[in-house]
PDB file of C-alpha atoms in Angstrom:
ATOM      1  CA  MET A  40      12.189   7.057   1.784  1.00  0.00           C
ATOM      2  CA  ASP A  41      11.510   7.203  -1.948  1.00  0.00           C
ATOM      3  CA  PRO A  42      10.646   4.062  -3.920  1.00  0.00           C
ATOM      4  CA  SER A  43      13.270   2.782  -6.337  1.00  0.00           C
ATOM      5  CA  ALA A  44      10.574   1.520  -8.741  1.00  0.00           C
ATOM      6  CA  VAL A  45       6.795   1.808  -9.082  1.00  0.00           C
ATOM      7  CA  TRP A  46       4.444  -0.432 -11.085  1.00  0.00           C
ATOM      8  CA  ARG A  47       0.693  -0.570 -11.718  1.00  0.00           C
ATOM      9  CA  ASP A  48      -1.338  -3.438 -13.044  1.00  0.00           C
ATOM     10  CA  LYS A  49      -2.936  -2.825 -16.425  1.00  0.00           C
ATOM     11  CA  ASN A  50      -6.381  -2.371 -14.815  1.00  0.00           C
ATOM     12  CA  HIS A  51      -4.954   0.209 -12.380  1.00  0.00           C
ATOM     13  CA  LYS A  52      -6.412  -1.611  -9.359  1.00  0.00           C
ATOM     14  CA  TRP A  53      -3.015  -2.051  -7.689  1.00  0.00           C
ATOM     15  CA  ARG A  54       0.148   0.016  -7.300  1.00  0.00           C
ATOM     16  CA  ILE A  55       3.385  -1.660  -6.213  1.00  0.00           C
ATOM     17  CA  GLU A  56       6.397   0.269  -4.931  1.00  0.00           C
ATOM     18  CA  ALA A  57       9.824  -1.293  -4.412  1.00  0.00           C
ATOM     19  CA  TYR A  58      12.133  -0.039  -1.662  1.00  0.00           C
ATOM     20  CA  ARG A  59      15.774  -0.812  -1.085  1.00  0.00           C
ATOM     21  CA  ALA A  60      15.958  -0.825   2.688  1.00  0.00           C
ATOM     22  CA  PRO A  61      18.338  -3.158   4.503  1.00  0.00           C
ATOM     23  CA  ASP A  62      16.311  -5.807   2.661  1.00  0.00           C
ATOM     24  CA  LEU A  63      14.099  -5.605  -0.421  1.00  0.00           C
ATOM     25  CA  ARG A  64      10.569  -4.470   0.478  1.00  0.00           C
ATOM     26  CA  PHE A  65       7.450  -3.918  -1.563  1.00  0.00           C
ATOM     27  CA  ALA A  66       4.466  -1.749  -0.633  1.00  0.00           C
ATOM     28  CA  VAL A  67       1.210  -2.761  -2.340  1.00  0.00           C
ATOM     29  CA  PHE A  68      -1.657  -0.270  -2.490  1.00  0.00           C
ATOM     30  CA  ALA A  69      -5.210  -0.978  -3.662  1.00  0.00           C
ATOM     31  CA  THR A  70      -6.272   1.976  -5.790  1.00  0.00           C
ATOM     32  CA  ASN A  71      -9.751   3.162  -6.696  1.00  0.00           C
ATOM     33  CA  GLY A  72      -9.783   6.366  -8.696  1.00  0.00           C
ATOM     34  CA  THR A  73      -8.340   9.076  -6.462  1.00  0.00           C
ATOM     35  CA  THR A  74      -8.191   7.018  -3.249  1.00  0.00           C
ATOM     36  CA  GLU A  75      -5.882   4.228  -2.190  1.00  0.00           C
ATOM     37  CA  SER A  76      -5.511   1.868   0.716  1.00  0.00           C
ATOM     38  CA  ALA A  77      -2.895   1.757   3.409  1.00  0.00           C
ATOM     39  CA  PRO A  78       0.162  -0.179   2.216  1.00  0.00           C
ATOM     40  CA  LEU A  79       0.474  -3.927   2.508  1.00  0.00           C
ATOM     41  CA  TRP A  80       4.184  -4.541   3.153  1.00  0.00           C
ATOM     42  CA  LEU A  81       5.799  -7.556   1.500  1.00  0.00           C
ATOM     43  CA  PHE A  82       9.343  -8.549   2.410  1.00  0.00           C
ATOM     44  CA  GLY A  83      11.385 -10.079  -0.416  1.00  0.00           C
ATOM     45  CA  MET A  84      10.766 -11.333  -3.929  1.00  0.00           C
ATOM     46  CA  ALA A  85       9.191 -14.599  -2.748  1.00  0.00           C
ATOM     47  CA  ALA A  86       6.471 -12.701  -0.881  1.00  0.00           C
ATOM     48  CA  LEU A  87       5.779 -10.517  -3.926  1.00  0.00           C
ATOM     49  CA  ALA A  88       5.631 -13.579  -6.197  1.00  0.00           C
ATOM     50  CA  ARG A  89       3.111 -15.281  -3.884  1.00  0.00           C
ATOM     51  CA  TRP A  90       0.984 -12.120  -3.723  1.00  0.00           C
ATOM     52  CA  LEU A  91       0.981 -11.744  -7.524  1.00  0.00           C
ATOM     53  CA  MET A  92       0.050 -15.409  -7.916  1.00  0.00           C
ATOM     54  CA  THR A  93      -2.869 -15.218  -5.462  1.00  0.00           C
ATOM     55  CA  HIS A  94      -4.242 -12.171  -7.304  1.00  0.00           C
ATOM     56  CA  ALA A  95      -3.718 -13.748 -10.758  1.00  0.00           C
ATOM     57  CA  ILE A  96      -1.434 -10.928 -11.897  1.00  0.00           C
ATOM     58  CA  SER A  97       1.364 -11.868 -14.280  1.00  0.00           C
ATOM     59  CA  LEU A  98       4.521  -9.850 -14.791  1.00  0.00           C
ATOM     60  CA  ASP A  99       3.232  -8.988 -18.273  1.00  0.00           C
ATOM     61  CA  ASP A 100       0.253  -7.253 -16.604  1.00  0.00           C
ATOM     62  CA  LEU A 101       2.515  -4.767 -14.813  1.00  0.00           C
ATOM     63  CA  GLU A 102       3.435  -1.434 -16.347  1.00  0.00           C
ATOM     64  CA  GLN A 103       6.019   0.944 -14.972  1.00  0.00           C
ATOM     65  CA  ASP A 104       4.514   4.060 -13.428  1.00  0.00           C
TER      66      ASP A 104
END
């Protein structure tokens, strides 16, 4: 399953992939140079919005990868 969109924050600490499955899903990866974490799966836009808010990341901080 390929992501339909991929974003990174401007500090390149996080990578977010969007998937169109039966519902809208987002996989969030913590990145550190050449390594990255296992995905944190978020289901729906509300979950992504809460995650962005708790990490103090605005939509302006995201750049398309």
